[in-house]
JSON list of C-alpha atoms in Angstrom, two decimals:
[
{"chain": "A", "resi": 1140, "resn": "UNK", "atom": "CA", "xyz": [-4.09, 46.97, 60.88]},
{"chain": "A", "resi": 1141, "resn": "UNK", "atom": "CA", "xyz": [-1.12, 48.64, 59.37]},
{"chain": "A", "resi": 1142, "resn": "UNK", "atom": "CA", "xyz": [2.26, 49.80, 60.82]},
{"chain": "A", "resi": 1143, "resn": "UNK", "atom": "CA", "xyz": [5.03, 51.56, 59.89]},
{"chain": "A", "resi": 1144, "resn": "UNK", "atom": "CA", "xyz": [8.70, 51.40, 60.62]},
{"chain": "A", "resi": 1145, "resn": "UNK", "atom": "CA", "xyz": [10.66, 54.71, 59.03]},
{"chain": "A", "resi": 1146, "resn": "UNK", "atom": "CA", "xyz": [15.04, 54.36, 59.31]},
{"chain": "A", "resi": 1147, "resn": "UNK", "atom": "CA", "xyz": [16.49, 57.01, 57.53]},
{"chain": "A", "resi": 1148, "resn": "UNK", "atom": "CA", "xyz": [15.22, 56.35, 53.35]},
{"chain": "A", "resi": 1149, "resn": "UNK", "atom": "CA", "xyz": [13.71, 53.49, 54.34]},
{"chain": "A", "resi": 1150, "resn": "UNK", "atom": "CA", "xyz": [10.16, 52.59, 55.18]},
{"chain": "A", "resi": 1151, "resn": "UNK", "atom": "CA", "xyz": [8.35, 49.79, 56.20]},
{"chain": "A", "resi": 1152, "resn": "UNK", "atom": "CA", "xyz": [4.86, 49.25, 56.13]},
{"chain": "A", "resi": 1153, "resn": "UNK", "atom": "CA", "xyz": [4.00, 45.76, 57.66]},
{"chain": "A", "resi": 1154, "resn": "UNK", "atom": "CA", "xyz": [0.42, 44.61, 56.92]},
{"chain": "A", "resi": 1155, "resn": "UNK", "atom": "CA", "xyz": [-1.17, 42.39, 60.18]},
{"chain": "A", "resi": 1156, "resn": "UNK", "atom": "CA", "xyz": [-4.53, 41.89, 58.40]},
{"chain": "A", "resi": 1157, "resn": "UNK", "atom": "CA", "xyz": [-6.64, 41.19, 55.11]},
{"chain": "A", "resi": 1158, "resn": "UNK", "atom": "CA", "xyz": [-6.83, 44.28, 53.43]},
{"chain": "A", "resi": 1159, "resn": "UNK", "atom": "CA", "xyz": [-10.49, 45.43, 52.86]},
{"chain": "A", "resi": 1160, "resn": "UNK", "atom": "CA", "xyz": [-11.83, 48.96, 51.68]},
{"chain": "A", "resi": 1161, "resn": "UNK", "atom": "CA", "xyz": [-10.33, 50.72, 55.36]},
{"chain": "A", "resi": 1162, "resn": "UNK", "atom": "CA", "xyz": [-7.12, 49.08, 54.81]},
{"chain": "A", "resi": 1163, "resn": "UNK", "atom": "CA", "xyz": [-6.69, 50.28, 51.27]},
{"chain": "A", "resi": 1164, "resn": "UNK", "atom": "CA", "xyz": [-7.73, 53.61, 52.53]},
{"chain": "A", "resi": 1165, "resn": "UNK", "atom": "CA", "xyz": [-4.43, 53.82, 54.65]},
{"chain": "A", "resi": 1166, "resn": "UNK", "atom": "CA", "xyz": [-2.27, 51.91, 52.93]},
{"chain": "A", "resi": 1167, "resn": "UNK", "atom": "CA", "xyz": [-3.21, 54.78, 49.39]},
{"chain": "A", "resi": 1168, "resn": "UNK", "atom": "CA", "xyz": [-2.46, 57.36, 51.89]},
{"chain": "A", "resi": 1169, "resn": "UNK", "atom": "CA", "xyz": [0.97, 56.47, 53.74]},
{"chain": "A", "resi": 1170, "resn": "UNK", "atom": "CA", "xyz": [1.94, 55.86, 49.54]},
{"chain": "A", "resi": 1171, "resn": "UNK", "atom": "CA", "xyz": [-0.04, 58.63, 48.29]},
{"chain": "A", "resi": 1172, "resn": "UNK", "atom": "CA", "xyz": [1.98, 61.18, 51.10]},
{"chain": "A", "resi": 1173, "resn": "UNK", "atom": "CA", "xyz": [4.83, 59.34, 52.81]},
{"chain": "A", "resi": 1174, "resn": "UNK", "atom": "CA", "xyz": [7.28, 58.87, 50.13]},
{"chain": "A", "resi": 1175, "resn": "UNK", "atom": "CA", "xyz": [8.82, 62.36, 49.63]},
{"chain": "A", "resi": 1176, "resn": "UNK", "atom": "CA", "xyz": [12.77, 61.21, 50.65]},
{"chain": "A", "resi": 1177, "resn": "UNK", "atom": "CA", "xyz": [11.94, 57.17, 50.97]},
{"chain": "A", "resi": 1178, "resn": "UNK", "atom": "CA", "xyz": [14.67, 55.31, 48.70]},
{"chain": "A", "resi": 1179, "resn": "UNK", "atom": "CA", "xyz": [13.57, 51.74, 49.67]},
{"chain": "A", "resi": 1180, "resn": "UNK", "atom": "CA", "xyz": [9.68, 50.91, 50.43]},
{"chain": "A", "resi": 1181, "resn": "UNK", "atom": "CA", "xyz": [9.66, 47.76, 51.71]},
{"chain": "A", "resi": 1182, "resn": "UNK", "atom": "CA", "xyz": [6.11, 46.15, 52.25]},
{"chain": "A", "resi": 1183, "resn": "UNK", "atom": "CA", "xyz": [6.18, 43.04, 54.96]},
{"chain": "A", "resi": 1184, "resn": "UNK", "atom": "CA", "xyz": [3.92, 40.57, 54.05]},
{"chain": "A", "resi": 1185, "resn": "UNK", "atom": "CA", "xyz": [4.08, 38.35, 56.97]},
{"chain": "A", "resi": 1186, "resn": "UNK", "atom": "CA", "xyz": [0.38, 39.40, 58.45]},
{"chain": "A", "resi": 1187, "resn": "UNK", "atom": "CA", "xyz": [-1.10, 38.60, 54.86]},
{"chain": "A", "resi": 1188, "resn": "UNK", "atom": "CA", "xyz": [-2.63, 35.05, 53.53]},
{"chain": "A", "resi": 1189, "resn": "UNK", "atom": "CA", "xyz": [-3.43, 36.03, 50.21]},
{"chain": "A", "resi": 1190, "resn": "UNK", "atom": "CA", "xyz": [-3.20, 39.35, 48.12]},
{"chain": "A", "resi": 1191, "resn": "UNK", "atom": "CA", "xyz": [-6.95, 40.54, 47.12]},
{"chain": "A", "resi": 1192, "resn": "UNK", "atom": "CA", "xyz": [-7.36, 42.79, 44.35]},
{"chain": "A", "resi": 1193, "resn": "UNK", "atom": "CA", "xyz": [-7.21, 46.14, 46.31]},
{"chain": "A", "resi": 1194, "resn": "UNK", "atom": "CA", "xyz": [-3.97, 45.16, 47.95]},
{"chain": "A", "resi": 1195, "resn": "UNK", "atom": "CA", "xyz": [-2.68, 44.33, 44.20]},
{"chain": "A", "resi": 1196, "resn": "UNK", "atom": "CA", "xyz": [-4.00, 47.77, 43.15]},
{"chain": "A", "resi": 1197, "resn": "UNK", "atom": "CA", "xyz": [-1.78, 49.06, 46.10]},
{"chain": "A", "resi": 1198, "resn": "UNK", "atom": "CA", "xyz": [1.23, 47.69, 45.55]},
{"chain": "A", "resi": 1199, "resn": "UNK", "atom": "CA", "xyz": [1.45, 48.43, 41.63]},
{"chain": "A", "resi": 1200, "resn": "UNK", "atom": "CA", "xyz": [0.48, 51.98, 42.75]},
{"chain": "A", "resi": 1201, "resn": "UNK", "atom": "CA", "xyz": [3.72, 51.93, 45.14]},
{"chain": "A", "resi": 1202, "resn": "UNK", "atom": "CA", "xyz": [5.44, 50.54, 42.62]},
{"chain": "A", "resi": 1203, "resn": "UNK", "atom": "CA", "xyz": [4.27, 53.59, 39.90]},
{"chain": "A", "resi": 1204, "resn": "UNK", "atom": "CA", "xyz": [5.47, 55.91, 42.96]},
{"chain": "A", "resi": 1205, "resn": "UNK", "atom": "CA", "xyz": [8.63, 54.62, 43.44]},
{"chain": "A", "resi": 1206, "resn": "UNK", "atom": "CA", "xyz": [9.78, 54.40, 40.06]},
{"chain": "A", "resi": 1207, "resn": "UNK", "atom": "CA", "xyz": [12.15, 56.69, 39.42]},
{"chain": "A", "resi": 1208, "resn": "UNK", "atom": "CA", "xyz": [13.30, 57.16, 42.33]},
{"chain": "A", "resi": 1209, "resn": "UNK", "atom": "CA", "xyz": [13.51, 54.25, 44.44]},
{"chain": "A", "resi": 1210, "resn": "UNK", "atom": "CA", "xyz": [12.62, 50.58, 45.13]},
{"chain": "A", "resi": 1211, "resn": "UNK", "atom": "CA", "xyz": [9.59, 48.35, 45.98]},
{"chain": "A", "resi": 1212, "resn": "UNK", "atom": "CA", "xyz": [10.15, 45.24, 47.91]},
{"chain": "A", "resi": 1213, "resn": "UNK", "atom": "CA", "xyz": [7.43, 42.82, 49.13]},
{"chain": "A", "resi": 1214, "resn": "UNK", "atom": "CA", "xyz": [8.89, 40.59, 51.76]},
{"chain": "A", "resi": 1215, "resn": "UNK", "atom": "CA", "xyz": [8.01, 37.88, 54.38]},
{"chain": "A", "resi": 1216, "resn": "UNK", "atom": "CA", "xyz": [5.21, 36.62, 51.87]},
{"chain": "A", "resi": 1217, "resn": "UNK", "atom": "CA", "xyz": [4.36, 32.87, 51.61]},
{"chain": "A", "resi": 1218, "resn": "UNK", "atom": "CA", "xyz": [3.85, 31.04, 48.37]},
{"chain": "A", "resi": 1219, "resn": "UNK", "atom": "CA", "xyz": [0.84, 32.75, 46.92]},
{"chain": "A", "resi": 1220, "resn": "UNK", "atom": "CA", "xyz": [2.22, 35.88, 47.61]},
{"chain": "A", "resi": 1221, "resn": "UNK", "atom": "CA", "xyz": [5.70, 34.90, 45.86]},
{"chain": "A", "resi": 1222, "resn": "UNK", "atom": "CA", "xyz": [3.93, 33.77, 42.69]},
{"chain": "A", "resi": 1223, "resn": "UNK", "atom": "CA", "xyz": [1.65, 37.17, 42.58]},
{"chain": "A", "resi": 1224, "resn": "UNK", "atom": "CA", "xyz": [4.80, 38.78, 42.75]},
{"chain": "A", "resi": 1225, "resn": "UNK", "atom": "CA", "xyz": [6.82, 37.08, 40.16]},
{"chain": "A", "resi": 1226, "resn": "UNK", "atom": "CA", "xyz": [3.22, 37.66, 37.57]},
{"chain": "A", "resi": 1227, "resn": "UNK", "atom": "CA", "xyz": [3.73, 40.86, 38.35]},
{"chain": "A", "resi": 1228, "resn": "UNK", "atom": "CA", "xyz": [7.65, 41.61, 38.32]},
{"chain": "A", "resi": 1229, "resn": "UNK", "atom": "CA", "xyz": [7.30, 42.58, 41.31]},
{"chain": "A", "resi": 1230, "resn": "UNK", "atom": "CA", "xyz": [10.82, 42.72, 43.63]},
{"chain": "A", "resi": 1231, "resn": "UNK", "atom": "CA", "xyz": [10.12, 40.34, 46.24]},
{"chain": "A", "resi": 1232, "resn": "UNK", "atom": "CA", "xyz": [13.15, 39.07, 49.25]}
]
């Protein structure tokens, strides 16, 4: 499950489940469609044990969107999710 949290240029999308092939689904479109005026993108990781590859594929497609013309933040991760993040340069708080 997936939910989002818009406040002006900020969004947050907070992830409350493993991400499978439905998940991914979403989370492509709310990145794919929902960015037009978002300056900060914040992904909350507190729902999320470990990062599977189509999460990863997600979040460096965020990241690709966002470039430019905002930021990408992962937060609320634990350790794995911290070390994916620093691999990947990922801004993480």
């Amino acid at each position: 499950m997936i939910r989002t949290d818009r406040k002006g240029a900020e969004l947050t999308v907070q992830i409350c489940d493993v991400v499978d092939w439905q998940t991914e689904d979403e989370l492509e479109r709310i990145v794919a469609w929902e960015l037009d005026d978002v300056e900060t993108l914040y992904f909350d990781m507190s729902g999320v044990e470990d990062i599977s590859s189509l999460m990863l594929r997600v979040v460096l497609y965020a990241r690709k969107q966002m470039s430019g013309k905002g930021k990408l933040i992962l937060c609320n991760g634990n350790e794995k999710i911290v070390n994916i993040c620093e691999t990947h340069d990922i801004d993480y708080r």
